[in-house]
Short mmCIF file of C-alpha atoms and ligand atoms in Angstrom, two decimals:
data_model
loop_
_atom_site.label_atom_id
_atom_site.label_comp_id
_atom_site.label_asym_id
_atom_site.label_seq_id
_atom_site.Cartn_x
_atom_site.Cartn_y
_atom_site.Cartn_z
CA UNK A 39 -61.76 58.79 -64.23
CA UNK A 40 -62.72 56.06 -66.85
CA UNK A 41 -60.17 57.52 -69.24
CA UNK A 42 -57.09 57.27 -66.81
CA UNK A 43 -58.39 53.71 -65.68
CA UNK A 44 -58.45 52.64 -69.07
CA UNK A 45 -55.09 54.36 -70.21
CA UNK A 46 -53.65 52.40 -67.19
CA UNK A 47 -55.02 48.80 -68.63
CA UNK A 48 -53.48 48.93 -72.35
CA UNK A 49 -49.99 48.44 -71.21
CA UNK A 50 -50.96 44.98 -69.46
CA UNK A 51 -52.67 44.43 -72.92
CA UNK A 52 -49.45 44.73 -74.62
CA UNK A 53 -47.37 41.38 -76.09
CA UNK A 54 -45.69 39.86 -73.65
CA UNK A 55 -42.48 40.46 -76.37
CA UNK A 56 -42.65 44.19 -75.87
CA UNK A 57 -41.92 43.47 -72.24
CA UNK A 58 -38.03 42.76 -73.51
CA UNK A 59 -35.98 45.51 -73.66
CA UNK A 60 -36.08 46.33 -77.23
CA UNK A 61 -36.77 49.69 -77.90
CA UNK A 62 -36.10 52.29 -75.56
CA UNK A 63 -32.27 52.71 -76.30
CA UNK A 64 -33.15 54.40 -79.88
CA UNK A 65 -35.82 56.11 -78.36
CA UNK A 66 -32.79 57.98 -75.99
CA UNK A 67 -30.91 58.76 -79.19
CA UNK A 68 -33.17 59.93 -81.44
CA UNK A 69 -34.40 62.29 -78.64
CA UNK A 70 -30.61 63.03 -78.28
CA UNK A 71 -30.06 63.26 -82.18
CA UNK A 72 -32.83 65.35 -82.54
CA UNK A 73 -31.59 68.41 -79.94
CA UNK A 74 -30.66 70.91 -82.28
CA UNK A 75 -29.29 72.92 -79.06
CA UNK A 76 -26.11 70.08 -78.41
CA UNK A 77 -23.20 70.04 -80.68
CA UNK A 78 -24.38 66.88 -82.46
CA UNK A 79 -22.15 63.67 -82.57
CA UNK A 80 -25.22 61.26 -81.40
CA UNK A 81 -27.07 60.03 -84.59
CA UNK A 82 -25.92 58.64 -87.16
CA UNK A 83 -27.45 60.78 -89.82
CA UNK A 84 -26.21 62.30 -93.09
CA UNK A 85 -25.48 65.62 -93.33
CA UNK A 86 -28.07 67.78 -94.80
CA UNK A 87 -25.26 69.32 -97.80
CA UNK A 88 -25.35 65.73 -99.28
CA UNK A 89 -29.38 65.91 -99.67
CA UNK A 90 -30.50 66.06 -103.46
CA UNK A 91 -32.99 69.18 -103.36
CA UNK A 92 -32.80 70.32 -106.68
CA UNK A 93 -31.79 67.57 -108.38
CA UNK A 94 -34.99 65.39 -106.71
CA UNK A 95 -37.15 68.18 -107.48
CA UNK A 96 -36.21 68.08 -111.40
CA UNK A 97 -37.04 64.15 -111.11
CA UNK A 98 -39.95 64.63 -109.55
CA UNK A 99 -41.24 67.14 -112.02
CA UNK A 100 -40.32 64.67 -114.91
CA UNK A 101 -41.96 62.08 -113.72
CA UNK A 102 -45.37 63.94 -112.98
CA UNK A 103 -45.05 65.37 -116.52
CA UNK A 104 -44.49 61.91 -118.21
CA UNK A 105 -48.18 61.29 -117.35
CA UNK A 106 -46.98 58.03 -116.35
CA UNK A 107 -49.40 56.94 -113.23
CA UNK A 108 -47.26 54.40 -112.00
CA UNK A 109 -45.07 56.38 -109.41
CA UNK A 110 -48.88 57.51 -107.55
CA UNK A 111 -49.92 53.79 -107.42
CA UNK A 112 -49.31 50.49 -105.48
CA UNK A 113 -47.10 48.64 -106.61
CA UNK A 114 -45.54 44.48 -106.94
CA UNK A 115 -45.07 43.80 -103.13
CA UNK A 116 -40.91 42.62 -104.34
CA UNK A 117 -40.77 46.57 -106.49
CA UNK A 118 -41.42 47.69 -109.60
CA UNK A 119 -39.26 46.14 -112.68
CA UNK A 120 -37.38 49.33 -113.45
CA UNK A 121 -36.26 49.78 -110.10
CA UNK A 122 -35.39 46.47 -109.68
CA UNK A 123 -33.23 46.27 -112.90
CA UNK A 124 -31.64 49.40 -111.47
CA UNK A 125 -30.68 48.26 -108.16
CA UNK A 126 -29.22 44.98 -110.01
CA UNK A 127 -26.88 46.64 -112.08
CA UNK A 128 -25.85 49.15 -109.12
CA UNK A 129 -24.95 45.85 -107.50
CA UNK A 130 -22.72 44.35 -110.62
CA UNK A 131 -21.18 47.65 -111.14
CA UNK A 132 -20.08 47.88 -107.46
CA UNK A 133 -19.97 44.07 -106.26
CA UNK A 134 -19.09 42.37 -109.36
CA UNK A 135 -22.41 40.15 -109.50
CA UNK A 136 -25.73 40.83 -111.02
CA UNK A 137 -28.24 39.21 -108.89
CA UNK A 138 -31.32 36.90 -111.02
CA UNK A 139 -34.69 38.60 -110.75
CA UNK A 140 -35.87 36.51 -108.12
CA UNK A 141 -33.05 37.10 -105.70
CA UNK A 142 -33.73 40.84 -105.35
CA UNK A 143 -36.40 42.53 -103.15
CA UNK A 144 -37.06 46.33 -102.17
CA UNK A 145 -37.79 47.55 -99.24
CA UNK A 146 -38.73 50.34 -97.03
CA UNK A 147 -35.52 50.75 -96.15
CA UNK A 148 -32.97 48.63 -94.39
CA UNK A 149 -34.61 48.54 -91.12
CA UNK A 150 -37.89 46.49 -92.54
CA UNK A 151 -35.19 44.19 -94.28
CA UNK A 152 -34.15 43.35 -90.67
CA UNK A 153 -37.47 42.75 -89.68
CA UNK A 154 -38.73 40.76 -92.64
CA UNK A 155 -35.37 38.61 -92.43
CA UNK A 156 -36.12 38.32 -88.45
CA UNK A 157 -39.82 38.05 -89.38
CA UNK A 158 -39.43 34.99 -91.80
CA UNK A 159 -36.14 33.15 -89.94
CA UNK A 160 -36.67 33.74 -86.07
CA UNK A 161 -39.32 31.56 -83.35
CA UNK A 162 -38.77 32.27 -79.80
CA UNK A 163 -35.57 31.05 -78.40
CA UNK A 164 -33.78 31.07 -81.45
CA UNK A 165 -30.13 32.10 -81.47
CA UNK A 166 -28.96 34.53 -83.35
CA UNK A 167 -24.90 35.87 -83.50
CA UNK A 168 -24.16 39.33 -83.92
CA UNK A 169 -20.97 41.65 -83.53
CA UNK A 170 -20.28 43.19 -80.30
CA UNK A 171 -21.27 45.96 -80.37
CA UNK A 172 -23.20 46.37 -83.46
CA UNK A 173 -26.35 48.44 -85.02
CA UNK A 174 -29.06 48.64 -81.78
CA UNK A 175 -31.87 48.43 -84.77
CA UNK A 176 -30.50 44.84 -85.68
CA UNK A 177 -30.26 43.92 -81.87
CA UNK A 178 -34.10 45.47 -81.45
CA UNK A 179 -35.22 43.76 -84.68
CA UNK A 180 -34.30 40.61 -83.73
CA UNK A 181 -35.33 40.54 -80.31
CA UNK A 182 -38.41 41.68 -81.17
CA UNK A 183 -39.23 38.16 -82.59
CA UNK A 184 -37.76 36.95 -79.10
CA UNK A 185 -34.82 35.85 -80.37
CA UNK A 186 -31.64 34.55 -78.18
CA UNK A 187 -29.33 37.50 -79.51
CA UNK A 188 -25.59 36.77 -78.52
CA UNK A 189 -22.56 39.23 -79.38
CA UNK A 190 -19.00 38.05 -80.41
CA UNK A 191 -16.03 41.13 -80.15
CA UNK A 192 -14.92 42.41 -82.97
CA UNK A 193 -11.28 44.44 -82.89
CA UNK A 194 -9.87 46.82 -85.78
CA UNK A 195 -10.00 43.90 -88.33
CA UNK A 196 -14.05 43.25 -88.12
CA UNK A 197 -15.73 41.01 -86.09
CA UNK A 198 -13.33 38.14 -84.35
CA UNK A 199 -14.01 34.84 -86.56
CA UNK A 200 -11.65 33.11 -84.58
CA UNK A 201 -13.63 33.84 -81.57
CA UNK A 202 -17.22 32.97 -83.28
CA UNK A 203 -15.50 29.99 -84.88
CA UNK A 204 -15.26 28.79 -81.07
CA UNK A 205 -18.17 29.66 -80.28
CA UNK A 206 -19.82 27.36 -82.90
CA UNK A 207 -16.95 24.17 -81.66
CA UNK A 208 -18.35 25.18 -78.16
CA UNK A 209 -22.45 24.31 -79.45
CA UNK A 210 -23.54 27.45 -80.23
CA UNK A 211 -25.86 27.04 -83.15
CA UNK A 212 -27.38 30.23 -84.57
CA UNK A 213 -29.85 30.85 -87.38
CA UNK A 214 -28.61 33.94 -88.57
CA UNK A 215 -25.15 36.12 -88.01
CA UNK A 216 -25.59 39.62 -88.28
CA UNK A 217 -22.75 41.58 -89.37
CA UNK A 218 -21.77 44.70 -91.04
CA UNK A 219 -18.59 44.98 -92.36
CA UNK A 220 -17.96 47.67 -94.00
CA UNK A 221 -17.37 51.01 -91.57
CA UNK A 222 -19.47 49.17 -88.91
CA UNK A 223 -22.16 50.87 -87.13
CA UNK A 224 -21.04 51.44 -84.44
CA UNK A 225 -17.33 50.70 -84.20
CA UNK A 226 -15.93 52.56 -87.68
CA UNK A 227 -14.21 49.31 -88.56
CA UNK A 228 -14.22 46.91 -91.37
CA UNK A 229 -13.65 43.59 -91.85
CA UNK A 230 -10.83 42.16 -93.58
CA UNK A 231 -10.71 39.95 -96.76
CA UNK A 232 -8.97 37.15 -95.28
CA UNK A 233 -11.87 37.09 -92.40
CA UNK A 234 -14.47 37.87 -94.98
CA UNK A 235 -13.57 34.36 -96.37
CA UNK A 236 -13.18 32.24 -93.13
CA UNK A 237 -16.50 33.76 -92.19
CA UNK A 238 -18.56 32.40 -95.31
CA UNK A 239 -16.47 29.01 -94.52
CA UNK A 240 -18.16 28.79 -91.22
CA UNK A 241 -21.25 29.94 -92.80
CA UNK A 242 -21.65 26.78 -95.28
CA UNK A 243 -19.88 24.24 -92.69
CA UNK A 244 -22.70 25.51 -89.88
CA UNK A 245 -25.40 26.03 -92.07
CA UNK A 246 -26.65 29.74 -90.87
CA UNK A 247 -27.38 32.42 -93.03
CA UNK A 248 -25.23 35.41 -92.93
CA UNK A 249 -26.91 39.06 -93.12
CA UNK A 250 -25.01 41.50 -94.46
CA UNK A 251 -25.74 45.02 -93.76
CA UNK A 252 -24.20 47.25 -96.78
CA UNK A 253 -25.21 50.81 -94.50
CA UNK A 254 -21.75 52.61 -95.18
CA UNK A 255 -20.22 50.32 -98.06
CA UNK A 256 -20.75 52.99 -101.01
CA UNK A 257 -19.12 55.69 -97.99
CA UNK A 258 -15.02 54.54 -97.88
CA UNK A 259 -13.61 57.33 -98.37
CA UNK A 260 -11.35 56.52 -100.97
CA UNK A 261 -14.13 54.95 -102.71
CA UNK A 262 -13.01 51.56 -102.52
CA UNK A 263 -14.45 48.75 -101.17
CA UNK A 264 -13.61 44.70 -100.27
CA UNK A 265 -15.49 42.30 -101.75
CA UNK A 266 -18.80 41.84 -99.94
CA UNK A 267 -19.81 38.82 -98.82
CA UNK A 268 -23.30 38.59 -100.65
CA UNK A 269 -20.83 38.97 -103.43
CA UNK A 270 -18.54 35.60 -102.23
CA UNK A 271 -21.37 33.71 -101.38
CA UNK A 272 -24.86 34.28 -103.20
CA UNK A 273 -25.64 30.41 -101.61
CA UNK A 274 -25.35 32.10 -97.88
CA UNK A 275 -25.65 35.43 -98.02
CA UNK A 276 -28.49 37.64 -97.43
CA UNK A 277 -27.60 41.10 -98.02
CA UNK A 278 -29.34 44.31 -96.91
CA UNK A 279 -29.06 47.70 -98.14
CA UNK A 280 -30.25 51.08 -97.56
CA UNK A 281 -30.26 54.42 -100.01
CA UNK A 282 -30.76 56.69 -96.75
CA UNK A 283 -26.94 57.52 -96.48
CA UNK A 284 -26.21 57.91 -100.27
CA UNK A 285 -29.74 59.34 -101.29
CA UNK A 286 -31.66 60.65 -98.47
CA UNK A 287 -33.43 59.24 -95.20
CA UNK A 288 -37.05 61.02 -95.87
CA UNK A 289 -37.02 58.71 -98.84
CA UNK A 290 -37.44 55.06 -96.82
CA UNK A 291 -35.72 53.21 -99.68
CA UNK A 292 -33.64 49.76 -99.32
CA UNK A 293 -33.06 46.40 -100.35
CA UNK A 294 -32.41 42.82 -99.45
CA UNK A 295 -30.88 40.76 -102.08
CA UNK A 296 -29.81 36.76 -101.35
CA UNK A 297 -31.15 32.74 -102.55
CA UNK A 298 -34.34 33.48 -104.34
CA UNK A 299 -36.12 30.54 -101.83
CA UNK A 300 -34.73 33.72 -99.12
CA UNK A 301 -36.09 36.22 -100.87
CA UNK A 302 -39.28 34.49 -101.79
CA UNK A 303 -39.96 34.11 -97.95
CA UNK A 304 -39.13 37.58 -97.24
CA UNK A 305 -41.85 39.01 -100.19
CA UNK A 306 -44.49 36.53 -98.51
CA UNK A 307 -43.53 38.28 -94.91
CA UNK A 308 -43.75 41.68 -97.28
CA UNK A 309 -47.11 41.16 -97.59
CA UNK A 310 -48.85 42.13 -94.04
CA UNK A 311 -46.00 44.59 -93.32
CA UNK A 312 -45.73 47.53 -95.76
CA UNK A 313 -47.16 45.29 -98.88
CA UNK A 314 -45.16 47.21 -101.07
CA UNK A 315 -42.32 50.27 -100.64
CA UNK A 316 -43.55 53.80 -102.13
CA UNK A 317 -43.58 53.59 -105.64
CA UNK A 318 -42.66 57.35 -105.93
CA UNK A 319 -39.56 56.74 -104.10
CA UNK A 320 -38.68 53.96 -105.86
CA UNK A 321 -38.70 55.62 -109.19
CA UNK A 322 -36.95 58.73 -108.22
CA UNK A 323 -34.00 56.60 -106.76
CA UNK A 324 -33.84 54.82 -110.53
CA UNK A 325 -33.39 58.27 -111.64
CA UNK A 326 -31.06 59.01 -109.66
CA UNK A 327 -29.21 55.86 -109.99
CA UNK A 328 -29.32 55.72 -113.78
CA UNK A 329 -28.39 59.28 -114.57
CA UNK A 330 -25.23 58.55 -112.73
CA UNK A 331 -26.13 61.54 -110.07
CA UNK A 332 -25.95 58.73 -107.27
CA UNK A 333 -21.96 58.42 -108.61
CA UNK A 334 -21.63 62.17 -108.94
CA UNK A 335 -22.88 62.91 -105.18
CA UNK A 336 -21.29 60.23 -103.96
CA UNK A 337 -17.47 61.89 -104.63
CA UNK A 338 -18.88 64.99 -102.68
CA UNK A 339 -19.92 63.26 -99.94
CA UNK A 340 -16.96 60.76 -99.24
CA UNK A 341 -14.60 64.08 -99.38
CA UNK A 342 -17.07 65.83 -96.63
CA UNK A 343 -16.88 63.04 -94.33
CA UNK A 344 -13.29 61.86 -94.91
CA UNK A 345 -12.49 65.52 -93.62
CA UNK A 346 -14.72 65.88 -90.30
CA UNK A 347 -13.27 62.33 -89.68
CA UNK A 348 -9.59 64.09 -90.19
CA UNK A 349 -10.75 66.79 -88.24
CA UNK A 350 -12.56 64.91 -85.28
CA UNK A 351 -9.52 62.20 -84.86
CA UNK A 352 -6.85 65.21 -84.73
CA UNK A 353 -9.36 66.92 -82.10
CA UNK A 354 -8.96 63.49 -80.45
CA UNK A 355 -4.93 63.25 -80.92
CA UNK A 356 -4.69 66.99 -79.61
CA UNK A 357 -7.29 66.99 -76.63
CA UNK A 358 -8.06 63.40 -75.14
CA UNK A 359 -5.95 62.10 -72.23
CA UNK A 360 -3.74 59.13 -72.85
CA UNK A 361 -6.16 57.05 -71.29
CA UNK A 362 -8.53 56.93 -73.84
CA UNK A 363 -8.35 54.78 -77.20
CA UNK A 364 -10.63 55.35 -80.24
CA UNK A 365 -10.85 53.95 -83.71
CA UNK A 366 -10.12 54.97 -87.08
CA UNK A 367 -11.86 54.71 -89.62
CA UNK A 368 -11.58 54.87 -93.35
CA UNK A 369 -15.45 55.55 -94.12
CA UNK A 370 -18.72 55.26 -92.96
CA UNK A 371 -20.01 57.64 -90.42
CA UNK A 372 -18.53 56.81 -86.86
CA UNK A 373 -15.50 56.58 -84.33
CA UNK A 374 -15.76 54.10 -81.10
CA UNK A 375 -14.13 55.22 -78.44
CA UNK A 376 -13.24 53.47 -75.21
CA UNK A 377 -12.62 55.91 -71.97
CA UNK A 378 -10.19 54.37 -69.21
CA UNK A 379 -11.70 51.69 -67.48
CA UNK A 380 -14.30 52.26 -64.25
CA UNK A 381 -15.11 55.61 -66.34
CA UNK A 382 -18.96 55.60 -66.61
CA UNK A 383 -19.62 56.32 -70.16
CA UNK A 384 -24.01 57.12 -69.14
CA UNK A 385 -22.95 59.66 -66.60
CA UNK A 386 -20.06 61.48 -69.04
CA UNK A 387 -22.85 61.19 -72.05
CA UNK A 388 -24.85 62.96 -69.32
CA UNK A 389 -22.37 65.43 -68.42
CA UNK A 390 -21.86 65.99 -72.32
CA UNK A 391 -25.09 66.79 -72.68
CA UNK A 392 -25.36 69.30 -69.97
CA UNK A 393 -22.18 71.01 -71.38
CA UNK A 394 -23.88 71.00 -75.06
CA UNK A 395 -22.52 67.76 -76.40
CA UNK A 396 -24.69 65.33 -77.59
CA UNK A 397 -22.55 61.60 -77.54
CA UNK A 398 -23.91 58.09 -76.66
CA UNK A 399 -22.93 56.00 -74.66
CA UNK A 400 -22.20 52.38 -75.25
CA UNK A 401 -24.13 49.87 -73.68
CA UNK A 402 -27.53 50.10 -76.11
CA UNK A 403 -24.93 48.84 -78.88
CA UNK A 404 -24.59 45.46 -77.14
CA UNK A 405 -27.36 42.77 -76.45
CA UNK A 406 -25.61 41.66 -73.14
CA UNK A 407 -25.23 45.19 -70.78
CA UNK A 408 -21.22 46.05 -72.13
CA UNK A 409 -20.14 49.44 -73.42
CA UNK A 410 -20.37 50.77 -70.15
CA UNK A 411 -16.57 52.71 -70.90
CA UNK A 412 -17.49 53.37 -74.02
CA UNK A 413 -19.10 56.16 -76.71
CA UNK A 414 -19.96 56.43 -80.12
CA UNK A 415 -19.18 59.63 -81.71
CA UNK A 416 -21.19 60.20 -85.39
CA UNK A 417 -18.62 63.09 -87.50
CA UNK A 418 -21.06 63.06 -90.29
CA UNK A 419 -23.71 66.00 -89.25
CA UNK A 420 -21.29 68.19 -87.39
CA UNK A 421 -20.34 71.74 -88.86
CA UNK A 422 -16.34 71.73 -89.12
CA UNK A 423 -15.59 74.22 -86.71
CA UNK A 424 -18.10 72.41 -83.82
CA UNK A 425 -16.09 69.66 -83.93
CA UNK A 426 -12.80 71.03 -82.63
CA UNK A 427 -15.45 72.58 -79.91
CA UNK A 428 -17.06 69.66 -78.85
CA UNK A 429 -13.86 67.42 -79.06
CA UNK A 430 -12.73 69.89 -76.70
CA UNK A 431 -15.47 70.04 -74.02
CA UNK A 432 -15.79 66.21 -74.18
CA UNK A 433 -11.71 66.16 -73.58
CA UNK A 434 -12.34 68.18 -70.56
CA UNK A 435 -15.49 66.47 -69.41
CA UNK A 436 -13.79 63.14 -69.55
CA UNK A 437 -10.35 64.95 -68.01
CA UNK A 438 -12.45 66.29 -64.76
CA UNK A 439 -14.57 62.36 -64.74
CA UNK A 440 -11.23 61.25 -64.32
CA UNK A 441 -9.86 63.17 -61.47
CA UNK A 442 -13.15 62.67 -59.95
CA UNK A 443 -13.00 58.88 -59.58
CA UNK A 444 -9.39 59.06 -57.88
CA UNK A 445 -8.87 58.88 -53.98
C1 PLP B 784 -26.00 49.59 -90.04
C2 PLP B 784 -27.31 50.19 -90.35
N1 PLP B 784 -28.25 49.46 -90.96
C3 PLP B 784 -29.46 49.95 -91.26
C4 PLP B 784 -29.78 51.26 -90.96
C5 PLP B 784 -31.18 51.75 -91.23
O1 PLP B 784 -31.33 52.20 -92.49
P1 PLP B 784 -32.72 52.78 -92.99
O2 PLP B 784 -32.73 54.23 -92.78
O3 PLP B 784 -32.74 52.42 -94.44
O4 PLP B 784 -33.82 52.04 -92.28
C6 PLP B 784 -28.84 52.07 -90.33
C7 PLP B 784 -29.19 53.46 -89.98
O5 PLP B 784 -28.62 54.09 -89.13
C8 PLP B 784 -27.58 51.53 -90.02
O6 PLP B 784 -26.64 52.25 -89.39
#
């Protein structure tokens, strides 16, 4: 009896900031994600063929055998110097900029650099800009400091500057703008050069930072890439990376790199989260980076996903009624795709699931209750020949939905 009375009390113990909706949506699609039954378009992971086993192992073993203690020890809460170095010249040789010491910091993975950025920046009540829809872990990282989290559209070209430019005429003043232009979590779009620019304009005339997530950059699949904005605007940029799409996700390994007075703050914040990232980890990405094994992968995994994208948007081209529209993307991991108005995209994901799809559906991607017509489809963990499949049973689904909803 004492037990259940006292299980019953800690949730009125809890912040009053957990009370916001922050978590549960990644909660559904992890649980999704993690079905192993469902044909799986939910999360956005990598597939397991890009995973380093052998390679990582032969790392591992040289390290241990250098007798060098440093990988089994704590480490500098901003990352160990070799490391460090390394991630700087990944950055000139793929953005054209070497970043000083002091504007570089590592992280356990991308997710704490949203936290530590929304950590150092963000009281209550703050307003923060963000793309609609974008990545539900920068939505739940900042509103989990109680920020004021508004979303502007974004269309094929990246998020609508035009739009946000209003926005800020209109009073709006934000702290930080959240965007991710490069294959965009969710929407499989990127943002174009001439926007890139007008975007760090507004930046430096309003006086916010920008935070730029790098997820998918190293993922185009014609291994290309814009210039990123870090990249344009070192004064106003602070960007955040991750090695969990191009390395692996067991590994907890990112970045943030921006002003040093930034990235100062964010070591300080550092401090009482993690205090440092793995040093093991850290060392075996270096490894990895520097033996030009990160480059070599990275060829074999831009062909696999350009071709389940192929193969998913001709499933699309060849099964989905005219009433639906998707995007198409030229890396990254996902497709957005928007089902005919009135067509509840919760009860199709549900009907998905039931018919061994897994899909989600749009609305945990936006801070404001939109997405209701729409999914996000991941190609990057599904087996060739279960895409065609679940294209197919989601064309039906969505088919029957349809007919269902007319008089
Ligand atoms: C846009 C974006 N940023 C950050 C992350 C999180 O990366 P990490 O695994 O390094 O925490 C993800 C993972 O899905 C993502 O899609």
């Amino acid at each position: 009896m004492a037990v259940i009375e006292g299980a019953r009390r800690w949730s009125e113990l809890f912040a009053g900031r957990t009370r916001t909706d922050v978590g549960a949506g990644i909660l559904e699609i992890l649980a999704l994600a993690g079905n192993t039954e469902l044909i799986p378009f939910a999360g956005g992971f990598p597939d397991p063929q890009t995973f380093p086993g052998a390679r990582a192992a032969a790392f591992l073993d040289e390290l241990v055998v250098s007798g060098d203690l440093g990988p089994f020890q704590y480490s500098p809460t901003r990352g160990l110097p070799g490391p460090l170095d390394a991630l700087a010249a990944r950055l000139e040789a793929t953005q054209g900029r070497r970043p000083a010491d002091e504007e570089t910091l590592i992280t356990s993975g991308g997710i704490e650099a949203l936290e530590l950025v929304a950590k150092s920046f963000l009281d209550a009540g703050d307003a923060v800009v963000v793309e609609g829809p974008t990545y539900l872990g920068g939505i739940m990282a900042f509103r989990s400091f109680e920020a004021d989290v508004t979303a502007v559209r974004l269309d094929e070209d990246g998020l609508d500057v035009d739009r946000l430019r209003s926005t800020l005429v209109a009073g709006l003043r934000p702290k930080l703008l959240y965007t991710i232009p490069d294959h965009q979590n969710p929407a499989g779009v990127s943002l174009s050069t001439e926007r890139r620019h007008a975007l760090v304009e507004l930046a430096r005339k309003y006086g916010f930072l920008l935070v730029e997530d790098v997820a998918y950059r190293e993922l185009g699949f014609d291994g290309e890439a814009l210039p990123s904005l870090w990249s344009l605007a070192p004064d106003a940029v602070v960007q955040v990376g991750t090695t969990s799409k191009t390395f692996f996700p067991g590994l907890r390994l990112g970045w943030a790199v921006g002003p040093a007075e930034v990235v100062a703050q964010l070591t300080v914040a550092k401090q009482n989260t993690d205090q440092c990232a793995g040093a093991l980890g850290q060392m075996l990405w270096e490894l990895y980076a520097r033996r030009g094994a990160m480059d070599e992968q990275l060829v074999h995994s831009r062909a696999l996903y350009r071709r389940r994208c192929e193969r998913m948007l001709a499933a699309f081209e060849r099964t989905m009624p005219e009433s639906v529209a998707w995007t198409s993307p030229h890396g990254g991991f996902f497709s957005w795709v928007t089902l005919p108005d009135g067509l509840d995209a919760a009860g199709l994901a549900r009907s998905a699931a039931t018919a061994g799809v897994a899909v989600v559906p749009g609305t945990p991607f936006f801070p404001d209750g939109r997405g209701g017509s729409n999914l996000r489809l991941s190609f990057s963990r599904v087996e060739d020949e279960l895409i065609d499949e679940g294209v197919e049973r989601l064309a039906a689904l969505v088919a029957e939905h349809e007919l269902g909803r007319t008089p």
